[in-house]
PDB file of C-alpha atoms in Angstrom:
ATOM      1  CA  MET A  99      -8.921  -9.752 -12.636  1.00 38.00           C
ATOM      2  CA  ARG A 100      -6.657 -12.290 -10.599  1.00 40.00           C
ATOM      3  CA  LYS A 101      -3.150 -10.940 -12.322  1.00 39.00           C
ATOM      4  CA  PHE A 102      -4.824  -7.499 -11.009  1.00 37.00           C
ATOM      5  CA  LEU A 103      -5.865  -8.411  -7.516  1.00 38.00           C
ATOM      6  CA  LEU A 104      -2.226 -10.092  -7.145  1.00 38.00           C
ATOM      7  CA  LEU A 105      -0.555  -7.334  -8.146  1.00 38.00           C
ATOM      8  CA  LEU A 106      -2.113  -5.230  -5.860  1.00 39.00           C
ATOM      9  CA  GLY A 107      -1.527  -8.042  -3.329  1.00 43.00           C
ATOM     10  CA  ALA A 108       2.692  -7.924  -4.511  1.00 40.00           C
ATOM     11  CA  LEU A 109       2.891  -4.126  -3.994  1.00 40.00           C
ATOM     12  CA  GLY A 110       1.208  -3.956  -0.537  1.00 43.00           C
ATOM     13  CA  PHE A 111       3.472  -6.740   0.558  1.00 38.00           C
ATOM     14  CA  ALA A 112       6.583  -4.710  -0.992  1.00 40.00           C
ATOM     15  CA  SER A 113       6.449  -1.939   1.377  1.00 44.00           C
ATOM     16  CA  PRO A 114       6.680  -1.669   5.274  1.00 44.00           C
ATOM     17  CA  VAL A 115       3.757   1.469   4.867  1.00 45.00           C
ATOM     18  CA  ALA A 116       1.408  -0.652   3.556  1.00 46.00           C
ATOM     19  CA  GLN A 117       2.379  -3.354   5.815  1.00 47.00           C
ATOM     20  CA  ALA A 118       1.558  -0.743   8.727  1.00 44.00           C
ATOM     21  CA  GLN A 119      -1.634   0.454   7.092  1.00 45.00           C
ATOM     22  CA  ALA A 120      -2.569  -3.426   6.900  1.00 47.00           C
ATOM     23  CA  GLN A 121      -1.879  -3.519  10.047  1.00 45.00           C
ATOM     24  CA  THR A 122      -3.781  -0.361  11.008  1.00 42.00           C
ATOM     25  CA  THR A 123      -6.864  -1.217   9.589  1.00 44.00           C
ATOM     26  CA  ALA A 124      -7.308  -4.984  10.353  1.00 45.00           C
ATOM     27  CA  LYS A 125     -10.984  -5.153  12.272  1.00 41.00           C
ATOM     28  CA  ALA A 126      -9.811  -7.221  14.576  1.00 41.00           C
ATOM     29  CA  THR A 127      -8.189  -4.473  16.862  1.00 48.00           C
ATOM     30  CA  PRO A 128      -9.139  -0.930  16.053  1.00 52.00           C
ATOM     31  CA  ALA A 129      -7.468   1.852  17.227  1.00 50.00           C
ATOM     32  CA  ALA A 130     -10.658   2.691  19.628  1.00 50.00           C
ATOM     33  CA  ALA A 131     -10.083  -1.081  21.086  1.00 61.00           C
ATOM     34  CA  GLN A 132      -6.855  -0.703  22.074  1.00 79.00           C
ATOM     35  CA  ALA A 133      -5.759   1.107  25.499  1.00 88.00           C
ATOM     36  CA  PRO A 134      -5.046   4.753  25.093  1.00 92.00           C
ATOM     37  CA  LEU A 135      -1.623   5.312  24.374  1.00 95.00           C
ATOM     38  CA  PRO A 136       0.655   7.351  27.499  1.00 96.00           C
ATOM     39  CA  ALA A 137       0.506  11.118  26.319  1.00 97.00           C
ATOM     40  CA  ALA A 138       4.504  11.193  26.047  1.00 96.00           C
ATOM     41  CA  GLN A 139       4.160   7.204  23.958  1.00 97.00           C
ATOM     42  CA  HIS A 140       1.930   9.132  21.896  1.00 97.00           C
ATOM     43  CA  ALA A 141       4.040  11.965  20.744  1.00 98.00           C
ATOM     44  CA  ALA A 142       7.029   9.977  20.594  1.00 98.00           C
ATOM     45  CA  ALA A 143       5.031   7.620  18.529  1.00 97.00           C
ATOM     46  CA  LEU A 144       3.660  10.896  16.009  1.00 98.00           C
ATOM     47  CA  ASP A 145       7.354  12.153  16.069  1.00 98.00           C
ATOM     48  CA  LEU A 146       8.930   8.719  14.767  1.00 98.00           C
ATOM     49  CA  LEU A 147       6.069   8.956  11.894  1.00 98.00           C
ATOM     50  CA  ILE A 148       6.951  12.579  11.324  1.00 97.00           C
ATOM     51  CA  ALA A 149      10.893  11.223  10.853  1.00 97.00           C
ATOM     52  CA  MET A 150      10.019   8.769   8.934  1.00 96.00           C
ATOM     53  CA  GLN A 151       8.228  10.831   6.713  1.00 95.00           C
ATOM     54  CA  MET A 152       5.059   8.925   6.468  1.00 95.00           C
ATOM     55  CA  LYS A 153       2.679  11.609   5.300  1.00 94.00           C
ATOM     56  CA  GLN A 154       5.263  11.334   2.109  1.00 91.00           C
ATOM     57  CA  GLN A 155       5.277   7.891   1.661  1.00 88.00           C
ATOM     58  CA  LEU A 156       1.456   7.369   1.895  1.00 90.00           C
ATOM     59  CA  ALA A 157       1.441   9.806  -0.381  1.00 89.00           C
ATOM     60  CA  SER A 158       3.624   7.930  -2.718  1.00 85.00           C
ATOM     61  CA  GLN A 159       2.312   5.297  -1.905  1.00 85.00           C
ATOM     62  CA  THR A 160      -1.487   5.597  -2.931  1.00 87.00           C
ATOM     63  CA  GLU A 161       0.345   7.061  -6.161  1.00 87.00           C
ATOM     64  CA  MET A 162       1.977   3.823  -6.909  1.00 82.00           C
ATOM     65  CA  ILE A 163      -1.601   1.979  -6.258  1.00 86.00           C
ATOM     66  CA  LEU A 164      -3.606   4.250  -8.618  1.00 88.00           C
ATOM     67  CA  LYS A 165      -0.828   4.375 -11.559  1.00 88.00           C
ATOM     68  CA  SER A 166      -0.749   0.217 -10.892  1.00 86.00           C
ATOM     69  CA  GLN A 167      -4.426  -0.356 -10.982  1.00 85.00           C
ATOM     70  CA  GLU A 168      -4.658   1.910 -13.721  1.00 87.00           C
ATOM     71  CA  ALA A 169      -2.497   0.035 -16.085  1.00 87.00           C
ATOM     72  CA  ALA A 170      -3.729  -3.484 -14.756  1.00 86.00           C
ATOM     73  CA  GLN A 171      -7.535  -1.759 -15.990  1.00 84.00           C
ATOM     74  CA  ALA A 172      -5.673  -0.644 -19.414  1.00 83.00           C
ATOM     75  CA  GLN A 173      -4.370  -4.159 -19.952  1.00 84.00           C
ATOM     76  CA  LEU A 174      -7.700  -5.942 -19.186  1.00 84.00           C
ATOM     77  CA  VAL A 175      -9.315  -3.434 -21.648  1.00 83.00           C
ATOM     78  CA  ALA A 176      -6.846  -4.246 -24.102  1.00 83.00           C
ATOM     79  CA  GLN A 177      -7.439  -8.186 -23.398  1.00 83.00           C
ATOM     80  CA  SER A 178     -11.242  -7.549 -23.592  1.00 82.00           C
ATOM     81  CA  GLN A 179     -13.078  -8.706 -26.497  1.00 80.00           C
ATOM     82  CA  GLU A 180     -15.302  -6.079 -25.648  1.00 82.00           C
ATOM     83  CA  PRO A 181     -15.788  -3.299 -28.275  1.00 83.00           C
ATOM     84  CA  GLN A 182     -14.319   0.172 -26.627  1.00 83.00           C
ATOM     85  CA  THR A 183     -17.479   2.842 -27.092  1.00 88.00           C
ATOM     86  CA  PRO A 184     -17.035   6.032 -25.706  1.00 91.00           C
ATOM     87  CA  GLU A 185     -19.475   5.594 -23.031  1.00 90.00           C
ATOM     88  CA  ARG A 186     -17.436   2.434 -21.637  1.00 85.00           C
ATOM     89  CA  LYS A 187     -14.517   4.872 -22.142  1.00 86.00           C
ATOM     90  CA  ALA A 188     -16.292   7.628 -19.951  1.00 91.00           C
ATOM     91  CA  GLN A 189     -17.195   5.098 -17.316  1.00 88.00           C
ATOM     92  CA  ARG A 190     -13.736   3.851 -17.010  1.00 86.00           C
ATOM     93  CA  ALA A 191     -12.538   7.544 -16.722  1.00 89.00           C
ATOM     94  CA  GLU A 192     -14.972   7.720 -14.255  1.00 91.00           C
ATOM     95  CA  LEU A 193     -13.807   5.147 -12.338  1.00 88.00           C
ATOM     96  CA  GLN A 194     -10.721   5.968 -11.805  1.00 89.00           C
ATOM     97  CA  THR A 195     -11.473   9.099 -11.082  1.00 91.00           C
ATOM     98  CA  LYS A 196     -13.721   8.054  -8.404  1.00 91.00           C
ATOM     99  CA  MET A 197     -11.220   5.049  -7.016  1.00 89.00           C
ATOM    100  CA  ARG A 198      -8.270   8.497  -6.812  1.00 87.00           C
ATOM    101  CA  GLU A 199     -10.769  10.457  -5.007  1.00 90.00           C
ATOM    102  CA  PHE A 200     -11.156   7.852  -2.188  1.00 91.00           C
ATOM    103  CA  TYR A 201      -7.714   6.357  -2.011  1.00 87.00           C
ATOM    104  CA  LYS A 202      -6.870  10.063  -1.285  1.00 83.00           C
ATOM    105  CA  LYS A 203      -9.480  10.402   1.210  1.00 87.00           C
ATOM    106  CA  SER A 204      -8.943   7.115   2.846  1.00 90.00           C
ATOM    107  CA  MET A 205      -5.430   6.955   2.905  1.00 88.00           C
ATOM    108  CA  SER A 206      -4.557  10.358   3.526  1.00 90.00           C
ATOM    109  CA  TRP A 207      -2.065  11.208   6.363  1.00 94.00           C
ATOM    110  CA  ASP A 208      -5.140  12.562   7.901  1.00 93.00           C
ATOM    111  CA  ALA A 209      -7.448   9.818   7.509  1.00 93.00           C
ATOM    112  CA  VAL A 210      -4.518   6.749   9.465  1.00 95.00           C
ATOM    113  CA  LYS A 211      -2.242   9.533  11.139  1.00 96.00           C
ATOM    114  CA  GLU A 212      -4.275   8.410  14.408  1.00 96.00           C
ATOM    115  CA  ASP A 213      -4.493   4.506  13.429  1.00 96.00           C
ATOM    116  CA  LEU A 214      -0.392   4.517  12.686  1.00 96.00           C
ATOM    117  CA  ILE A 215       0.385   6.248  15.825  1.00 97.00           C
ATOM    118  CA  GLN A 216      -1.385   3.649  17.517  1.00 97.00           C
ATOM    119  CA  ALA A 217       0.140   0.581  15.732  1.00 97.00           C
ATOM    120  CA  TYR A 218       3.400   2.114  16.476  1.00 97.00           C
ATOM    121  CA  GLY A 219       2.945   2.979  19.610  1.00 97.00           C
ATOM    122  CA  HIS A 220       1.876  -0.180  21.181  1.00 97.00           C
ATOM    123  CA  THR A 221       4.670  -1.652  19.125  1.00 97.00           C
ATOM    124  CA  PHE A 222       7.450  -0.102  20.131  1.00 98.00           C
ATOM    125  CA  THR A 223       8.111   1.349  23.803  1.00 97.00           C
ATOM    126  CA  THR A 224       8.674   4.736  24.328  1.00 97.00           C
ATOM    127  CA  LYS A 225      12.196   4.162  24.613  1.00 98.00           C
ATOM    128  CA  GLU A 226      12.195   2.219  21.320  1.00 98.00           C
ATOM    129  CA  LEU A 227      10.287   4.756  19.635  1.00 98.00           C
ATOM    130  CA  ARG A 228      12.952   7.653  20.170  1.00 98.00           C
ATOM    131  CA  GLU A 229      15.816   5.743  19.530  1.00 98.00           C
ATOM    132  CA  LEU A 230      13.967   4.635  16.081  1.00 98.00           C
ATOM    133  CA  THR A 231      13.542   8.281  15.163  1.00 98.00           C
ATOM    134  CA  ALA A 232      17.181   9.010  15.608  1.00 98.00           C
ATOM    135  CA  PHE A 233      17.543   6.549  13.787  1.00 98.00           C
ATOM    136  CA  TYR A 234      15.352   7.975  11.259  1.00 97.00           C
ATOM    137  CA  ARG A 235      16.888  11.746  11.670  1.00 98.00           C
ATOM    138  CA  SER A 236      20.551  10.564  11.070  1.00 98.00           C
ATOM    139  CA  SER A 237      22.119  10.550   7.649  1.00 98.00           C
ATOM    140  CA  LEU A 238      22.048   6.478   7.090  1.00 98.00           C
ATOM    141  CA  GLY A 239      18.047   7.154   8.364  1.00 97.00           C
ATOM    142  CA  GLN A 240      17.456   9.626   5.908  1.00 96.00           C
ATOM    143  CA  LEU A 241      19.622   7.436   2.912  1.00 97.00           C
ATOM    144  CA  LEU A 242      17.015   4.208   3.687  1.00 96.00           C
ATOM    145  CA  LEU A 243      14.718   7.014   3.189  1.00 94.00           C
ATOM    146  CA  ARG A 244      15.599   8.157  -0.472  1.00 94.00           C
ATOM    147  CA  LYS A 245      16.398   4.571  -1.825  1.00 96.00           C
ATOM    148  CA  GLN A 246      13.480   2.744  -0.178  1.00 91.00           C
ATOM    149  CA  PRO A 247      11.263   3.910  -2.737  1.00 87.00           C
ATOM    150  CA  GLU A 248      13.701   2.409  -5.053  1.00 93.00           C
ATOM    151  CA  ALA A 249      14.232  -0.607  -3.796  1.00 95.00           C
ATOM    152  CA  ALA A 250      10.523  -0.926  -3.400  1.00 88.00           C
ATOM    153  CA  ARG A 251       9.735  -0.857  -6.561  1.00 88.00           C
ATOM    154  CA  LEU A 252      11.912  -3.285  -7.812  1.00 96.00           C
ATOM    155  CA  VAL A 253      10.646  -6.077  -4.983  1.00 95.00           C
ATOM    156  CA  ALA A 254       7.158  -5.409  -6.666  1.00 90.00           C
ATOM    157  CA  ALA A 255       8.158  -6.146 -10.171  1.00 93.00           C
ATOM    158  CA  ALA A 256      10.458  -9.116  -8.851  1.00 95.00           C
ATOM    159  CA  THR A 257       7.028 -10.089  -7.084  1.00 93.00           C
ATOM    160  CA  GLN A 258       5.132  -9.427 -10.137  1.00 90.00           C
ATOM    161  CA  ARG A 259       7.224 -11.582 -12.281  1.00 93.00           C
ATOM    162  CA  ARG A 260       7.326 -14.253  -9.985  1.00 91.00           C
ATOM    163  CA  VAL A 261       3.244 -14.156  -9.871  1.00 89.00           C
ATOM    164  CA  GLN A 262       3.315 -14.415 -13.334  1.00 90.00           C
ATOM    165  CA  VAL A 263       5.512 -17.274 -13.629  1.00 91.00           C
ATOM    166  CA  LEU A 264       2.856 -18.822 -10.452  1.00 91.00           C
ATOM    167  CA  MET A 265      -0.211 -17.688 -12.492  1.00 90.00           C
ATOM    168  CA  PRO A 266      -0.388 -21.246 -14.594  1.00 90.00           C
ATOM    169  CA  GLU A 267      -0.137 -23.414 -11.448  1.00 91.00           C
ATOM    170  CA  MET A 268      -2.395 -21.556  -9.512  1.00 87.00           C
ATOM    171  CA  GLN A 269      -4.969 -21.071 -11.727  1.00 89.00           C
ATOM    172  CA  ARG A 270      -4.962 -25.095 -12.327  1.00 91.00           C
ATOM    173  CA  MET A 271      -4.933 -25.873  -8.798  1.00 91.00           C
ATOM    174  CA  MET A 272      -8.195 -23.192  -8.450  1.00 89.00           C
ATOM    175  CA  GLN A 273      -9.495 -25.191 -11.196  1.00 89.00           C
ATOM    176  CA  ALA A 274      -8.721 -28.155  -9.907  1.00 89.00           C
ATOM    177  CA  LEU A 275     -10.599 -26.989  -6.395  1.00 88.00           C
ATOM    178  CA  ARG A 276     -13.570 -26.351  -8.285  1.00 86.00           C
ATOM    179  CA  LYS A 277     -14.136 -29.700  -9.530  1.00 78.00           C
TER     180      LYS A 277
END
C-alpha cells in the first residue's frame, strides 16, 4: 500500500497539471474564499487554460492516475496471500469502475475549470496571462505541449525507481518511530 501511495505522489509531483490541481483543491484557500477576479483577468486565465489544452491534459492525467492505480492494485493482489475468488475479483472490478467514475466526475474539466481559472488568475497578472497564452499558441509552446507528457512520464518513472530504492530505508525509519 505504501508503494501505491508513493507512486501516486510521484505521479502528482511529475505533472504541472497535477500541481495546479493540488493548489486549487487546497482547503486553506478555496476559490469561493478568494477575491473575485476582474472580468478581463478571468477571461485571460480561461484563454490561457484553453491554449494550454488543459481540458485534454486533465483527461490524460486522470487516465494515467487510473492506470497506475489499477497496476498497483494488480501488483498488490499478485503479492497477496489471499485466495483470488470470483467474488474478490468482482469486488476489485467494481472498485476500479467506481474509482474511474469518481475521478472522471471530480477531476473533469467542468469540475475544476473555475478553480484553475482562479488559481492562474490570482497567480498571474492579466498581462502575464496574455503573454503566456501567446507562448502556448506559438510553435515552441505547441512543441512543449506535445512533448511534456513524455517528459512527465520519464520523470514519474525515474521518481518511482528512486522511491523503490529508498523504500527499505523509509520503512526502517517508520519502524524506528513506532518503537
